[in-house]
Coordinates of C-alpha atoms in Angstrom, one line a residue:
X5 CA -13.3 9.3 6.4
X6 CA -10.2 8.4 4.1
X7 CA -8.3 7.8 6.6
X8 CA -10.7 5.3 8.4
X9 CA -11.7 3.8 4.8
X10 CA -7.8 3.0 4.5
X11 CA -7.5 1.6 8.0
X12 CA -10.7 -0.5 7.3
X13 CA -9.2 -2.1 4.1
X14 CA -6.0 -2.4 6.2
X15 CA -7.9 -4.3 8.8
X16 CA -10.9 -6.1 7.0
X17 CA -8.8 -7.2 3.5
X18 CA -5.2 -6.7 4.0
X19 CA -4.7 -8.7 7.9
X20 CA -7.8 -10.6 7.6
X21 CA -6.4 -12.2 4.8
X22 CA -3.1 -12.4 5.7
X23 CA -2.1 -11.2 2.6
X24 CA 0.9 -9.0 4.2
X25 CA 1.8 -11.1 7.6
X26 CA 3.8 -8.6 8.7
X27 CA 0.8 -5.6 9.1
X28 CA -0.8 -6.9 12.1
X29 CA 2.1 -6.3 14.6
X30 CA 1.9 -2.6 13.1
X31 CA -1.4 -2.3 13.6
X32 CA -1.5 -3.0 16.8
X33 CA 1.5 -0.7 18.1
X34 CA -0.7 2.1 16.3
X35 CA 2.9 2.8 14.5
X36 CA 1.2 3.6 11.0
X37 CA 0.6 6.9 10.0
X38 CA -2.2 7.4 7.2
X39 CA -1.3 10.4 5.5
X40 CA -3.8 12.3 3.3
X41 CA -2.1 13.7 0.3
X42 CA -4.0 17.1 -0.5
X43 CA -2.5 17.6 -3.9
X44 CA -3.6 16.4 -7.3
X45 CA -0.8 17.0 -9.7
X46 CA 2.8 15.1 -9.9
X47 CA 4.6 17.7 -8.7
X48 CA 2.9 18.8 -5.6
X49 CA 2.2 14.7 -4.8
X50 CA 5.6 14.3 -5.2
X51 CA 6.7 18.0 -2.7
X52 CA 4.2 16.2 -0.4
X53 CA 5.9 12.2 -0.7
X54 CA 9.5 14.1 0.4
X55 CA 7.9 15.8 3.0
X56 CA 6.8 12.7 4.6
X57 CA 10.3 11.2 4.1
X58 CA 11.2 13.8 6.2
X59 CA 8.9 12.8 9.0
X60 CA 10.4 9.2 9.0
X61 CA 13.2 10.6 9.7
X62 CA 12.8 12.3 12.7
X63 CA 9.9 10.2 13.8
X64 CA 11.5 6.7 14.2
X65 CA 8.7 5.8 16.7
X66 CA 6.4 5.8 13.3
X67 CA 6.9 2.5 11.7
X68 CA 5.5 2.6 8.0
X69 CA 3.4 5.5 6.2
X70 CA 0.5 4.9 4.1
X71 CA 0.6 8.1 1.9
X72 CA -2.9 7.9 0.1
X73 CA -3.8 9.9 -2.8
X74 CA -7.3 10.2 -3.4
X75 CA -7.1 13.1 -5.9
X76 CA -5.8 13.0 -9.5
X77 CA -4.4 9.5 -10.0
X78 CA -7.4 7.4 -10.3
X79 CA -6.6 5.8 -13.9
X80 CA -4.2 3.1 -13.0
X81 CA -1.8 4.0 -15.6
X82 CA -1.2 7.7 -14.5
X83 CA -0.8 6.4 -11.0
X84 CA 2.2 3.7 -12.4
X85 CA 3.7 6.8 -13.8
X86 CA 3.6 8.4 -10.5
X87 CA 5.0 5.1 -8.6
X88 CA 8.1 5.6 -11.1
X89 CA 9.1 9.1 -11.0
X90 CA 8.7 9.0 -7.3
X91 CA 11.1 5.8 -7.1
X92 CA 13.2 8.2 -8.9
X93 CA 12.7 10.2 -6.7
X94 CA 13.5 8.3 -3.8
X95 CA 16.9 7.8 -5.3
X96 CA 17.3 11.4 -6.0
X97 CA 16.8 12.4 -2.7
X98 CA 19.3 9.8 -1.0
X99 CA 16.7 8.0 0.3
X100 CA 17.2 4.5 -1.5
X101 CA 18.6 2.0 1.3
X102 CA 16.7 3.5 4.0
X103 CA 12.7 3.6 2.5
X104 CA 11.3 1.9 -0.5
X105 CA 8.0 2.1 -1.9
X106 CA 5.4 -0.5 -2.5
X107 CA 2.2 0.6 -4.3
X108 CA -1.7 -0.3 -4.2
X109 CA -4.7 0.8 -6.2
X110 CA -8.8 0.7 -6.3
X111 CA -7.9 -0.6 -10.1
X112 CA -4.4 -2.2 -9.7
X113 CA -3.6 -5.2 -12.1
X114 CA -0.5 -7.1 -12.1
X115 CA 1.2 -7.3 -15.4
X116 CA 0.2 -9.6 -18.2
X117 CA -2.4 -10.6 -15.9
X118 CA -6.6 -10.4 -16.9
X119 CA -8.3 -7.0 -14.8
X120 CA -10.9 -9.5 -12.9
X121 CA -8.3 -12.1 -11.7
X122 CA -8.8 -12.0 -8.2
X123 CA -4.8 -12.3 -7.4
X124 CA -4.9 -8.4 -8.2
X125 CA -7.0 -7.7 -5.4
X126 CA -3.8 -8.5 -2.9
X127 CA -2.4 -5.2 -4.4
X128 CA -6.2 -3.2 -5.0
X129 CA -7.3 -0.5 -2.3
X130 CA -10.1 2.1 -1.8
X131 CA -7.7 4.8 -2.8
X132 CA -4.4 5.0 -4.4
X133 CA -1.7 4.5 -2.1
X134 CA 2.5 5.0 -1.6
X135 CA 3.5 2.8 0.9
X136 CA 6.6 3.9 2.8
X137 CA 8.4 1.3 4.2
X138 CA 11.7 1.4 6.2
X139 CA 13.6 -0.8 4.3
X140 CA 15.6 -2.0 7.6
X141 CA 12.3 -2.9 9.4
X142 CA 11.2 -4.9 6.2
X143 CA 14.9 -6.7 6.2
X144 CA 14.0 -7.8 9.9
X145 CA 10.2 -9.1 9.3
X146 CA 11.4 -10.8 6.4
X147 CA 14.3 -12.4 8.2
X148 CA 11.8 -13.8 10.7
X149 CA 9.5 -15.3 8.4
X150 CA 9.9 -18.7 7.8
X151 CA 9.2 -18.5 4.1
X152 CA 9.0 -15.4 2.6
X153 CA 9.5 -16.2 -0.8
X154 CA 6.3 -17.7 -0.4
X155 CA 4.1 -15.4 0.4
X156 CA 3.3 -14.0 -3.2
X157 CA 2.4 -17.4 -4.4
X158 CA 0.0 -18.4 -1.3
X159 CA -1.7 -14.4 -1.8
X160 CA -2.4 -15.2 -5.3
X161 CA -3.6 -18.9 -5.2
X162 CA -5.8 -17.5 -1.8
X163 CA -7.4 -14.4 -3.7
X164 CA -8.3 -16.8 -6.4
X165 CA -10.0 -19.8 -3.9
X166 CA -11.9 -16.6 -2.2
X167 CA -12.8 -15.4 -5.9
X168 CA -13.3 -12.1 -7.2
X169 CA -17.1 -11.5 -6.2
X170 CA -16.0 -11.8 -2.6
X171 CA -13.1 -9.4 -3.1
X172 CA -15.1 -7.0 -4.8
X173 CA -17.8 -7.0 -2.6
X174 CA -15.9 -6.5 0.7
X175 CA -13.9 -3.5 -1.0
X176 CA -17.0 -2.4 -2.3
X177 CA -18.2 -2.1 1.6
X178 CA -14.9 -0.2 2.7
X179 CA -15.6 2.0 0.1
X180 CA -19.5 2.5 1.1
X181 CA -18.4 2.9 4.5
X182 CA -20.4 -0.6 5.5
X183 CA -17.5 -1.9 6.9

């Protein structure tokens, strides 16, 4: 059920709105693994994050792993303090220059910003999540993008024409399983 919540917000928020152009072509080569973290403490999350490091390596057929943490890291805060040690991590284990890690959360807010803007809803997800992202693959879609600088800026100004109640309510369904 996790997993298919996380491919329905993939689907129904992430590609529908277009707010990551480059998850669609993913999709449909079924070259995204969702992987179910089991642990709820730091340390075993982060024995778990290096294990999946591992299977990028010596899976190259898998494009991009959604490593989603729905125990122990539901406050926002305690989940940004996860997203650094395990960049830290990432560096520690020779990984930087090959993966790097983008981040999404049921409660994310970007800095300085208000906690019902709807812009935080580009980044907001039915569980917490790790995103592991080959940074060579990103270096490619980002290459063939015609403006990728732009693509923050047109997320934010569309979360806020569709509005938070929208957002809210078709995260809300992922969540319920309606969707």
């Amino acid at each position: 059920m996790i997993a298919k919540q996380t491919k329905n917000w993939l689907e129904k928020i992430v590609i529908k709105h277009d707010f990551c152009p480059f998850a669609q072509r993913e999709l449909l080569r079924d070259s995204i693994r969702y992987s179910i973290n089991e642990a709820s403490n730091t340390e075993d999350t982060l024995h778990h994050l290096v294990d999946e490091f591992i299977f990028l390596d010596r899976h190259p057929e898998t494009e991009t792993t959604l490593f989603i943490i729905p125990e122990g890291f539901n406050d926002f805060d305690d989940f940004l303090d996860l997203v650094e040690i395990a960049n830290a991590l990432l560096e520690e284990q020779h990984y930087s220059g090959i993966y790097q890690l983008a981040n999404f959360h049921p409660d994310y807010c970007f800095h300085g910003s208000d906690e019902d803007d709807p812009a935080n809803y580009t980044n907001r997800s039915p569980y917490p999540i790790l995103h592991l992202i080959r940074e060579k693959s990103l270096e490619r879609a980002v290459a063939s993008h015609s403006d990728p600088e732009s693509i923050p800026e047109r997320n934010i100004a569309y979360a806020r024409e569709l509005g938070v109640h929208k957002l809210k309510s078709e995260l809300y369904a992922i969540k319920q399983n309606r969707e």
